[in-house]
Tab-separated table of C-alpha atoms and ligand atoms in Angstrom:
chain	number	residue	atom	x	y	z
A	29	UNK	CA	-105.148	-95.877	13.677
A	30	UNK	CA	-101.196	-97.123	12.612
A	31	UNK	CA	-100.217	-100.204	14.500
A	32	UNK	CA	-96.490	-101.318	14.007
A	33	UNK	CA	-94.783	-104.000	15.668
A	34	UNK	CA	-91.522	-105.336	17.167
A	35	UNK	CA	-91.507	-108.951	16.498
A	36	UNK	CA	-87.775	-110.092	18.137
A	37	UNK	CA	-87.642	-114.249	18.651
A	38	UNK	CA	-86.108	-113.906	22.083
A	39	UNK	CA	-82.792	-117.233	20.791
A	40	UNK	CA	-79.998	-114.525	21.218
A	41	UNK	CA	-78.956	-110.818	22.743
A	42	UNK	CA	-80.494	-107.985	21.080
A	43	UNK	CA	-78.925	-107.239	17.649
A	44	UNK	CA	-78.038	-103.355	16.220
A	45	UNK	CA	-80.188	-104.944	13.351
A	46	UNK	CA	-83.346	-106.120	15.460
A	47	UNK	CA	-82.558	-102.953	17.708
A	48	UNK	CA	-82.601	-100.350	14.637
A	49	UNK	CA	-86.175	-102.569	12.987
A	50	UNK	CA	-87.331	-101.384	16.631
A	51	UNK	CA	-86.657	-97.751	16.100
A	52	UNK	CA	-87.739	-97.217	13.139
A	53	UNK	CA	-91.273	-98.940	14.001
A	54	UNK	CA	-91.182	-97.127	17.041
A	55	UNK	CA	-89.994	-93.508	15.858
A	56	UNK	CA	-92.122	-94.101	13.243
A	57	UNK	CA	-95.563	-94.594	15.025
A	58	UNK	CA	-94.382	-92.092	17.407
A	59	UNK	CA	-94.741	-89.717	15.107
A	60	UNK	CA	-97.633	-90.774	13.153
A	61	UNK	CA	-99.410	-90.526	17.245
A	62	UNK	CA	-100.482	-94.282	16.690
A	63	UNK	CA	-99.260	-97.510	18.728
A	64	UNK	CA	-96.345	-100.125	18.558
A	65	UNK	CA	-96.597	-103.247	20.266
A	66	UNK	CA	-94.040	-105.584	20.977
A	67	UNK	CA	-94.710	-109.408	20.163
A	68	UNK	CA	-92.544	-112.327	21.166
A	69	UNK	CA	-92.202	-114.707	18.088
A	70	UNK	CA	-91.670	-117.428	20.500
A	71	UNK	CA	-92.629	-120.170	18.618
A	72	UNK	CA	-88.518	-122.001	18.511
A	73	UNK	CA	-89.687	-123.930	22.299
A	74	UNK	CA	-86.483	-124.885	22.248
A	75	UNK	CA	-84.038	-122.355	21.560
A	76	UNK	CA	-86.425	-119.174	23.274
A	77	UNK	CA	-84.438	-118.122	26.337
A	78	UNK	CA	-86.301	-115.704	29.127
A	79	UNK	CA	-82.752	-114.931	30.006
A	80	UNK	CA	-82.978	-113.347	26.071
A	81	UNK	CA	-87.243	-111.628	26.767
A	82	UNK	CA	-85.579	-109.828	29.696
A	83	UNK	CA	-82.136	-108.611	27.589
A	84	UNK	CA	-84.543	-107.341	24.502
A	85	UNK	CA	-87.173	-105.483	26.856
A	86	UNK	CA	-83.684	-103.980	28.954
A	87	UNK	CA	-82.102	-103.230	25.347
A	88	UNK	CA	-84.528	-101.378	24.238
A	89	UNK	CA	-85.295	-100.380	27.265
A	90	UNK	CA	-81.931	-98.702	27.105
A	91	UNK	CA	-82.723	-97.607	24.304
A	92	UNK	CA	-85.139	-95.488	25.251
A	93	UNK	CA	-88.378	-96.914	24.334
A	94	UNK	CA	-90.910	-97.800	25.424
A	95	UNK	CA	-94.948	-99.638	23.704
A	96	UNK	CA	-98.258	-99.420	24.258
A	97	UNK	CA	-98.718	-103.301	24.055
A	98	UNK	CA	-96.310	-106.411	24.992
A	99	UNK	CA	-95.881	-109.567	26.651
A	100	UNK	CA	-95.657	-108.016	30.733
A	101	UNK	CA	-97.402	-104.801	29.805
A	102	UNK	CA	-100.440	-106.653	28.581
A	103	UNK	CA	-103.351	-105.220	26.074
A	104	UNK	CA	-105.931	-105.995	24.062
A	105	UNK	CA	-105.186	-108.149	21.147
A	106	UNK	CA	-102.985	-109.907	23.748
A	107	UNK	CA	-101.185	-112.390	24.660
A	108	UNK	CA	-98.188	-111.107	22.731
A	109	UNK	CA	-96.355	-114.486	22.866
A	110	UNK	CA	-96.288	-115.959	19.983
A	111	UNK	CA	-95.984	-119.086	22.548
A	112	UNK	CA	-99.693	-118.637	24.440
A	113	UNK	CA	-101.450	-117.873	20.076
A	114	UNK	CA	-101.502	-121.650	19.617
A	115	UNK	CA	-105.277	-121.074	19.769
A	116	UNK	CA	-105.511	-118.083	16.967
A	117	UNK	CA	-103.108	-119.931	14.725
A	118	UNK	CA	-105.416	-123.120	14.607
A	119	UNK	CA	-108.062	-121.299	14.071
A	120	UNK	CA	-106.752	-119.254	11.024
A	121	UNK	CA	-104.941	-122.749	9.989
A	122	UNK	CA	-109.524	-123.654	9.971
A	123	UNK	CA	-109.941	-120.989	8.410
A	124	UNK	CA	-107.330	-121.235	5.449
A	125	UNK	CA	-108.677	-125.599	4.807
A	126	UNK	CA	-112.044	-124.622	4.785
A	127	UNK	CA	-111.317	-121.554	1.916
A	128	UNK	CA	-109.581	-123.623	0.105
A	129	UNK	CA	-106.687	-120.753	0.602
A	130	UNK	CA	-104.641	-123.466	2.489
A	131	UNK	CA	-104.903	-127.532	1.808
A	132	UNK	CA	-103.064	-130.549	3.427
A	133	UNK	CA	-100.447	-132.770	0.869
A	134	UNK	CA	-99.449	-136.333	0.980
A	135	UNK	CA	-96.284	-135.921	3.630
A	136	UNK	CA	-99.560	-134.563	5.888
A	137	UNK	CA	-98.811	-131.301	6.371
A	138	UNK	CA	-100.737	-127.966	5.807
A	139	UNK	CA	-99.541	-125.255	2.929
A	140	UNK	CA	-100.588	-122.918	1.135
A	141	UNK	CA	-101.616	-122.740	-1.618
A	142	UNK	CA	-100.289	-120.193	-4.583
A	143	UNK	CA	-103.489	-118.616	-6.212
A	144	UNK	CA	-101.760	-116.748	-8.921
A	145	UNK	CA	-98.579	-117.257	-10.578
A	146	UNK	CA	-97.184	-113.612	-9.407
A	147	UNK	CA	-97.049	-111.879	-6.284
A	148	UNK	CA	-96.436	-108.113	-7.183
A	149	UNK	CA	-95.666	-106.360	-2.899
A	150	UNK	CA	-96.283	-102.531	-2.720
A	151	UNK	CA	-92.700	-101.758	-0.400
A	152	UNK	CA	-93.255	-98.438	0.657
A	153	UNK	CA	-89.098	-97.825	0.649
A	154	UNK	CA	-88.586	-100.284	-2.114
A	155	UNK	CA	-91.866	-99.874	-3.943
A	156	UNK	CA	-93.287	-102.593	-6.549
A	157	UNK	CA	-91.670	-105.387	-6.676
A	158	UNK	CA	-92.845	-108.782	-8.280
A	159	UNK	CA	-92.239	-112.066	-6.747
A	160	UNK	CA	-92.828	-115.044	-9.591
A	161	UNK	CA	-94.193	-117.569	-7.536
A	162	UNK	CA	-92.529	-120.050	-9.009
A	163	UNK	CA	-89.059	-118.400	-7.883
A	164	UNK	CA	-90.565	-118.760	-4.372
A	165	UNK	CA	-90.133	-122.119	-3.459
A	166	UNK	CA	-92.527	-124.587	-2.607
A	167	UNK	CA	-95.772	-123.517	-0.615
A	168	UNK	CA	-94.905	-122.351	2.007
A	169	UNK	CA	-96.099	-125.128	4.796
A	170	UNK	CA	-98.468	-123.581	7.643
A	171	UNK	CA	-98.817	-126.684	10.146
A	172	UNK	CA	-96.736	-128.931	10.241
A	173	UNK	CA	-97.125	-132.699	10.586
A	174	UNK	CA	-97.040	-132.491	14.115
A	175	UNK	CA	-99.719	-129.460	14.957
A	176	UNK	CA	-97.173	-126.940	15.425
A	177	UNK	CA	-98.121	-123.329	13.005
A	178	UNK	CA	-94.492	-122.189	11.423
A	179	UNK	CA	-93.105	-118.372	11.317
A	180	UNK	CA	-95.376	-117.529	7.843
A	181	UNK	CA	-98.998	-118.409	9.552
A	182	UNK	CA	-97.679	-117.212	12.615
A	183	UNK	CA	-96.644	-114.581	12.102
A	184	UNK	CA	-100.278	-112.982	9.378
A	185	UNK	CA	-101.694	-114.599	12.224
A	186	UNK	CA	-100.723	-112.684	14.654
A	187	UNK	CA	-99.999	-109.320	12.530
A	188	UNK	CA	-103.682	-109.282	11.796
A	189	UNK	CA	-105.265	-110.019	14.563
A	190	UNK	CA	-103.100	-107.659	16.292
A	191	UNK	CA	-104.630	-104.426	13.485
A	192	UNK	CA	-100.325	-103.647	12.100
A	193	UNK	CA	-101.097	-101.492	10.059
A	194	UNK	CA	-97.486	-101.379	7.817
A	195	UNK	CA	-95.072	-103.973	8.954
A	196	UNK	CA	-91.574	-102.913	9.257
A	197	UNK	CA	-89.213	-104.751	9.156
A	198	UNK	CA	-85.793	-105.935	7.065
A	199	UNK	CA	-84.781	-106.095	4.057
A	200	UNK	CA	-83.687	-110.344	4.432
A	201	UNK	CA	-87.481	-110.708	4.882
A	202	UNK	CA	-88.882	-109.405	1.172
A	203	UNK	CA	-89.823	-112.913	0.044
A	204	UNK	CA	-91.689	-113.745	3.182
A	205	UNK	CA	-93.690	-110.829	2.559
A	206	UNK	CA	-94.687	-112.703	-0.547
A	207	UNK	CA	-95.365	-115.734	0.968
A	208	UNK	CA	-97.495	-113.490	3.481
A	209	UNK	CA	-99.241	-111.709	1.743
A	210	UNK	CA	-101.387	-113.607	-0.824
A	211	UNK	CA	-102.492	-115.876	2.724
A	212	UNK	CA	-103.602	-112.356	4.505
A	213	UNK	CA	-105.670	-112.300	1.296
A	214	UNK	CA	-105.944	-115.660	1.432
A	215	UNK	CA	-107.799	-114.858	5.202
A	216	UNK	CA	-109.893	-111.947	3.172
A	217	UNK	CA	-108.114	-109.101	5.791
A	218	UNK	CA	-107.035	-106.642	4.832
A	219	UNK	CA	-103.188	-106.221	3.166
A	220	UNK	CA	-100.964	-104.370	5.350
A	221	UNK	CA	-97.855	-101.450	4.039
A	222	UNK	CA	-94.670	-103.060	3.664
A	223	UNK	CA	-91.397	-101.084	4.468
A	224	UNK	CA	-88.377	-103.576	4.265
A	225	UNK	CA	-85.096	-101.487	5.860
A	226	UNK	CA	-82.782	-101.911	3.868
A	227	UNK	CA	-79.641	-104.801	5.156
A	228	UNK	CA	-76.800	-103.336	7.320
A	229	UNK	CA	-73.366	-104.159	5.775
A	230	UNK	CA	-70.738	-104.600	8.669
A	231	UNK	CA	-67.408	-102.557	8.244
A	232	UNK	CA	-65.518	-104.764	5.692
A	233	UNK	CA	-68.850	-104.875	3.228
A	234	UNK	CA	-70.171	-108.192	4.162
A	235	UNK	CA	-73.696	-108.726	5.499
A	236	UNK	CA	-73.176	-107.688	9.766
A	237	UNK	CA	-73.028	-110.923	11.788
A	238	UNK	CA	-72.856	-111.879	14.487
A	239	UNK	CA	-69.541	-112.551	14.332
A	240	UNK	CA	-68.615	-109.678	12.141
A	241	UNK	CA	-65.079	-109.325	13.770
A	242	UNK	CA	-64.538	-105.864	13.020
A	243	UNK	CA	-67.347	-104.397	15.423
A	244	UNK	CA	-70.000	-104.987	17.785
A	245	UNK	CA	-73.043	-106.043	17.567
A	246	UNK	CA	-74.791	-106.989	20.043
A	247	UNK	CA	-76.664	-103.765	22.348
A	248	UNK	CA	-75.410	-105.488	25.832
A	249	UNK	CA	-72.363	-105.415	23.933
A	250	UNK	CA	-72.459	-101.167	22.988
A	251	UNK	CA	-73.038	-100.510	26.448
A	252	UNK	CA	-70.877	-102.295	28.531
A	253	UNK	CA	-68.194	-100.753	26.247
A	254	UNK	CA	-68.667	-97.711	26.984
A	255	UNK	CA	-71.913	-95.973	24.553
A	256	UNK	CA	-74.596	-93.248	24.980
A	257	UNK	CA	-77.643	-94.922	24.754
A	258	UNK	CA	-77.894	-91.785	22.377
A	259	UNK	CA	-75.427	-91.687	20.501
A	260	UNK	CA	-76.255	-95.446	19.647
A	261	UNK	CA	-80.274	-94.704	18.881
A	262	UNK	CA	-78.053	-91.467	16.666
A	263	UNK	CA	-76.680	-93.719	15.078
A	264	UNK	CA	-79.167	-96.194	14.215
A	265	UNK	CA	-81.325	-93.856	12.883
A	266	UNK	CA	-78.498	-92.877	10.144
A	267	UNK	CA	-78.590	-96.350	9.643
A	268	UNK	CA	-80.774	-96.087	5.847
A	269	UNK	CA	-82.311	-92.968	6.877
A	270	UNK	CA	-81.320	-89.248	6.707
A	271	UNK	CA	-83.462	-85.645	8.133
A	272	UNK	CA	-84.529	-84.143	5.155
A	273	UNK	CA	-82.309	-80.911	6.467
A	274	UNK	CA	-79.360	-83.682	7.039
A	275	UNK	CA	-78.718	-82.621	9.954
A	276	UNK	CA	-76.555	-85.651	12.162
A	277	UNK	CA	-76.848	-85.651	14.924
A	278	UNK	CA	-80.278	-86.516	16.156
A	279	UNK	CA	-82.356	-86.148	19.353
A	280	UNK	CA	-85.223	-89.312	19.855
A	281	UNK	CA	-86.825	-86.143	20.065
A	282	UNK	CA	-86.072	-84.979	16.888
A	283	UNK	CA	-86.120	-87.760	15.258
A	284	UNK	CA	-89.626	-88.266	15.939
A	285	UNK	CA	-90.183	-85.094	15.218
A	286	UNK	CA	-88.848	-85.264	11.292
A	287	UNK	CA	-88.860	-89.202	10.606
A	288	UNK	CA	-90.425	-90.079	7.265
A	289	UNK	CA	-90.515	-94.113	6.247
A	290	UNK	CA	-90.401	-91.940	2.557
A	291	UNK	CA	-87.052	-91.550	3.176
A	292	UNK	CA	-85.327	-94.320	4.308
A	293	UNK	CA	-83.520	-95.428	1.481
A	294	UNK	CA	-82.934	-98.773	0.055
A	295	UNK	CA	-79.503	-99.235	-0.968
A	296	UNK	CA	-77.664	-100.601	2.047
A	297	UNK	CA	-76.265	-99.384	4.746
A	298	UNK	CA	-72.674	-99.737	6.073
A	299	UNK	CA	-71.808	-99.794	9.404
A	300	UNK	CA	-69.097	-97.120	10.343
A	301	UNK	CA	-67.437	-97.037	13.633
A	302	UNK	CA	-65.697	-93.983	12.998
A	303	UNK	CA	-68.517	-92.256	13.098
A	304	UNK	CA	-70.447	-93.897	15.778
A	305	UNK	CA	-67.400	-92.833	17.972
A	306	UNK	CA	-67.475	-89.201	16.397
A	307	UNK	CA	-71.274	-89.119	17.621
A	308	UNK	CA	-71.261	-90.627	21.352
A	309	UNK	CA	-67.675	-88.479	21.921
A	310	UNK	CA	-70.256	-85.799	20.686
A	311	UNK	CA	-73.271	-86.648	23.143
A	312	UNK	CA	-70.922	-87.342	25.522
A	313	UNK	CA	-70.271	-82.968	25.632
A	314	UNK	CA	-73.677	-82.534	24.989
A	315	UNK	CA	-76.248	-84.118	27.199
A	316	UNK	CA	-77.248	-82.292	29.984
A	317	UNK	CA	-74.215	-82.393	32.707
A	318	UNK	CA	-75.751	-84.034	35.485
A	319	UNK	CA	-77.010	-86.944	32.757
A	320	UNK	CA	-73.372	-87.323	31.339
A	321	UNK	CA	-72.129	-86.872	35.352
A	322	UNK	CA	-74.460	-90.483	35.627
A	323	UNK	CA	-73.583	-92.367	32.769
A	324	UNK	CA	-69.901	-91.443	33.237
A	325	UNK	CA	-69.747	-92.599	36.984
A	326	UNK	CA	-69.581	-95.793	36.225
A	327	UNK	CA	-67.106	-96.557	33.876
A	328	UNK	CA	-64.738	-95.053	36.471
A	329	UNK	CA	-63.694	-98.577	37.047
A	330	UNK	CA	-61.218	-98.641	40.084
A	331	UNK	CA	-60.971	-95.221	41.229
A	332	UNK	CA	-65.560	-95.525	41.301
A	333	UNK	CA	-65.021	-95.725	45.607
A	334	UNK	CA	-62.883	-92.334	45.654
A	335	UNK	CA	-65.036	-90.990	43.378
A	336	UNK	CA	-67.999	-91.231	45.106
A	337	UNK	CA	-66.117	-90.198	48.557
A	338	UNK	CA	-65.685	-86.566	47.143
A	339	UNK	CA	-70.321	-86.244	46.686
A	340	UNK	CA	-72.091	-85.985	43.890
A	341	UNK	CA	-70.868	-82.279	43.962
A	342	UNK	CA	-67.403	-82.769	43.379
A	343	UNK	CA	-67.841	-85.002	40.142
A	344	UNK	CA	-70.379	-83.080	38.476
A	345	UNK	CA	-68.064	-80.005	38.654
A	346	UNK	CA	-65.551	-82.672	37.395
A	347	UNK	CA	-67.284	-83.435	34.287
A	348	UNK	CA	-69.161	-80.105	33.174
A	349	UNK	CA	-65.705	-78.743	32.611
A	350	UNK	CA	-63.407	-82.356	32.253
A	351	UNK	CA	-66.075	-84.203	29.958
A	352	UNK	CA	-64.245	-82.438	27.038
A	353	UNK	CA	-61.236	-85.405	28.156
A	354	UNK	CA	-64.099	-88.517	27.093
A	355	UNK	CA	-64.404	-89.889	23.567
A	356	UNK	CA	-66.079	-93.163	25.390
A	357	UNK	CA	-67.620	-93.487	28.882
A	358	UNK	CA	-64.392	-95.847	29.190
A	359	UNK	CA	-62.424	-92.712	29.257
A	360	UNK	CA	-63.665	-91.817	32.280
A	361	UNK	CA	-62.344	-94.064	34.349
A	362	UNK	CA	-58.591	-92.727	32.772
A	363	UNK	CA	-60.628	-89.346	34.486
A	364	UNK	CA	-61.413	-90.169	37.487
A	365	UNK	CA	-56.997	-91.230	38.175
A	366	UNK	CA	-56.313	-88.162	37.178
A	367	UNK	CA	-58.639	-86.812	39.630
A	368	UNK	CA	-58.949	-89.017	42.498
A	369	UNK	CA	-55.855	-91.190	41.759
A	370	UNK	CA	-53.193	-91.950	44.280
A	371	UNK	CA	-49.106	-90.430	42.008
A	372	UNK	CA	-49.386	-90.944	38.712
A	373	UNK	CA	-46.664	-92.789	35.960
A	374	UNK	CA	-45.084	-90.571	33.725
A	375	UNK	CA	-46.201	-90.879	30.542
A	376	UNK	CA	-44.532	-92.303	27.387
A	377	UNK	CA	-44.942	-89.039	26.360
A	378	UNK	CA	-43.234	-87.696	28.803
A	379	UNK	CA	-40.247	-89.469	28.851
A	380	UNK	CA	-39.114	-89.622	25.084
A	381	UNK	CA	-40.079	-85.304	25.451
A	382	UNK	CA	-37.789	-85.425	28.369
A	383	UNK	CA	-34.987	-87.533	26.312
A	384	UNK	CA	-35.521	-85.898	22.778
A	385	UNK	CA	-35.877	-82.496	23.213
A	386	UNK	CA	-33.035	-81.019	25.299
A	387	UNK	CA	-35.441	-77.629	24.921
A	388	UNK	CA	-37.650	-79.138	26.452
A	389	UNK	CA	-35.701	-80.997	29.518
A	390	UNK	CA	-34.526	-77.869	30.919
A	391	UNK	CA	-38.044	-76.198	30.826
A	392	UNK	CA	-39.216	-78.791	32.701
A	393	UNK	CA	-36.251	-78.601	34.784
A	394	UNK	CA	-37.076	-75.050	35.884
A	395	UNK	CA	-40.723	-76.014	35.706
A	396	UNK	CA	-41.134	-78.664	38.382
A	397	UNK	CA	-38.062	-77.567	41.306
A	398	UNK	CA	-40.853	-74.337	41.445
A	399	UNK	CA	-44.043	-75.588	41.070
A	400	UNK	CA	-42.932	-77.688	43.671
A	401	UNK	CA	-42.011	-75.764	45.915
A	402	UNK	CA	-44.888	-72.717	45.106
A	403	UNK	CA	-47.171	-75.822	46.057
A	404	UNK	CA	-45.188	-76.671	49.225
A	405	UNK	CA	-45.257	-73.222	51.202
A	406	UNK	CA	-48.952	-73.088	50.068
A	407	UNK	CA	-51.412	-73.150	52.566
A	408	UNK	CA	-55.072	-73.945	52.405
A	409	UNK	CA	-58.127	-72.062	53.156
A	410	UNK	CA	-59.088	-74.261	56.169
A	411	UNK	CA	-61.791	-75.220	54.923
A	412	UNK	CA	-60.702	-76.568	51.749
A	413	UNK	CA	-59.243	-79.589	50.900
A	414	UNK	CA	-57.928	-78.635	46.627
A	415	UNK	CA	-56.737	-75.255	45.092
A	416	UNK	CA	-59.407	-72.001	45.314
A	417	UNK	CA	-59.703	-71.486	41.407
A	418	UNK	CA	-57.766	-68.203	42.630
A	419	UNK	CA	-55.039	-69.667	44.526
A	420	UNK	CA	-53.752	-72.415	41.129
A	421	UNK	CA	-53.963	-69.093	39.336
A	422	UNK	CA	-51.277	-66.317	41.513
A	423	UNK	CA	-49.382	-70.029	41.819
A	424	UNK	CA	-49.212	-70.970	38.380
A	425	UNK	CA	-48.182	-66.861	37.860
A	426	UNK	CA	-45.376	-67.038	40.234
A	427	UNK	CA	-43.699	-70.566	38.709
A	428	UNK	CA	-44.043	-68.042	35.329
A	429	UNK	CA	-41.876	-64.906	36.727
A	430	UNK	CA	-39.827	-66.839	38.372
A	431	UNK	CA	-38.977	-69.527	35.131
A	432	UNK	CA	-39.425	-66.606	33.319
A	433	UNK	CA	-41.492	-68.873	31.008
A	434	UNK	CA	-45.165	-68.426	29.649
A	435	UNK	CA	-47.240	-70.114	27.445
A	436	UNK	CA	-46.577	-73.759	26.462
A	437	UNK	CA	-42.960	-73.513	27.873
A	438	UNK	CA	-44.054	-74.150	31.240
A	439	UNK	CA	-47.945	-75.576	30.584
A	440	UNK	CA	-45.774	-78.355	28.747
A	441	UNK	CA	-43.862	-78.830	31.197
A	442	UNK	CA	-46.682	-77.851	34.157
A	443	UNK	CA	-49.211	-80.279	32.906
A	444	UNK	CA	-46.306	-83.708	33.168
A	445	UNK	CA	-46.035	-81.929	36.799
A	446	UNK	CA	-49.166	-82.601	36.970
A	447	UNK	CA	-50.990	-85.276	34.601
A	448	UNK	CA	-48.055	-87.118	33.862
A	449	UNK	CA	-48.473	-86.334	30.505
A	450	UNK	CA	-48.799	-83.732	27.461
A	451	UNK	CA	-52.007	-83.908	26.548
A	452	UNK	CA	-55.415	-84.063	28.441
A	453	UNK	CA	-58.094	-82.269	29.795
A	454	UNK	CA	-58.585	-78.653	31.323
A	455	UNK	CA	-55.042	-77.513	33.101
A	456	UNK	CA	-56.896	-74.532	35.262
A	457	UNK	CA	-59.235	-77.283	36.375
A	458	UNK	CA	-57.768	-80.473	36.956
A	459	UNK	CA	-55.550	-77.235	39.496
A	460	UNK	CA	-58.573	-77.004	41.326
A	461	UNK	CA	-60.453	-79.758	41.992
A	462	UNK	CA	-57.280	-82.485	42.299
A	463	UNK	CA	-56.430	-83.170	46.488
A	464	UNK	CA	-53.787	-80.617	47.121
A	465	UNK	CA	-51.651	-83.062	48.393
A	466	UNK	CA	-52.594	-85.381	45.238
A	467	UNK	CA	-51.332	-82.157	43.663
A	468	UNK	CA	-47.571	-81.452	45.667
A	469	UNK	CA	-46.850	-85.743	45.273
A	470	UNK	CA	-46.834	-85.702	41.616
A	471	UNK	CA	-45.107	-81.866	41.563
A	472	UNK	CA	-42.725	-83.906	44.018
A	473	UNK	CA	-42.176	-87.392	41.302
A	474	UNK	CA	-41.941	-85.034	38.491
A	475	UNK	CA	-39.174	-82.992	40.010
A	476	UNK	CA	-37.739	-86.379	39.402
A	477	UNK	CA	-38.661	-87.669	36.309
A	478	UNK	CA	-37.684	-84.253	35.215
A	479	UNK	CA	-33.789	-84.626	37.152
A	480	UNK	CA	-32.762	-87.892	35.726
A	481	UNK	CA	-29.434	-87.961	33.546
A	482	UNK	CA	-30.461	-88.954	30.036
B	13	LIG	N1	-89.116	-113.668	14.597
B	13	LIG	C1	-88.624	-112.776	13.310
B	13	LIG	C2	-87.466	-111.917	13.109
B	13	LIG	O1	-87.041	-111.352	13.873
B	13	LIG	C3	-90.264	-111.589	12.759
B	13	LIG	C4	-89.753	-110.877	11.287
B	13	LIG	C5	-90.680	-110.201	11.657
B	13	LIG	O2	-92.322	-110.657	11.194
B	13	LIG	O3	-91.164	-108.847	11.538
B	13	LIG	O4	-87.299	-111.717	11.859
């Protein structure tokens, strides 16, 4: 039975490097029908905070992961907070001391004894990695002079007790692994398989750090910045792994189905903002509409109440027809503004075009009054406060007839009269989703804007 663990230290928010490690562990466990364990490496009592612990749970869940054993879930090999496992760590230390695998030095600290001059780590991703022990630095401390266990001891003791079969973590741990392998051996425990995931570099090519200014780094920041979990997940999966058929749009199910540690590359993965943005807009367009609608709604900002007041079906229909205009969830605010905003400013693109393009100006001066008049003449069906799609069509046809304009010459001014902008989502959908009174108001505003002397 495959058993893997994600072992974050709750000393900060969940970082995308950690999220990628968690995800590869999770996907591997699910693929193999194994178990995914969450363990908190919280031995740094001062920096480990409950709020970070909660943040890690939330981040993992938001990304779509669940775990079989963990601090709150419990499980047969608990406790799953390292700080609660002191007894087990001390027992391992005792065992190492007894067997001669570790010794107490002059300063009273327990150190691992290097029994050989070379350690070979056979890594699934990086192949055979040979470490000379004299290049690994002094023999690592296992128990400090105050008797507390170090990361090396606690981590290995827990991995043994928790029957971890595969250790999947960042490449920055490779040299630790050389030491850990010796500890596993000295404890007489089976050595797990190792897979060290390639480093993630920032867009500037430097190692990704929390201070990288060119991209976001914490999962919570991505969430707040309008990224779908499906998109971030998809993006993280491709940081170091590729689908066997080079598929780029991957759901969690796709990733689980086709994941293979052998396909994890060993060259650093570069964080590509464009790719993440592309995946985000792809997922906004391809999610089931109800899911997209509920993901977009919280991002409607100051229009949220008005959107809610129009009812759920309205929002579903709007998202169904207009989500193409959202590349990021935060674009929902602009969309909501188009749908329910009181009046729209005539945008600078339209004003510039009115000023510089005499043909466009002439077309606007023809279309705007015609459109406004048609709206004034129109009466809605008693049970509606928006145009029906048929009415919208009739009205635009009437404007077409009256002005003799068609195609772009008709629709550019018309779009400007409805949205205040030259580009945006599907106009015919907007015409039957925007309140009629609002269409009238905007039309009048645009008549004035188009008539202004240039
Ligand atoms: N707490 C360590 C970290 O966050 C765990 C490393 C590991 O053993 O997986 O880097």
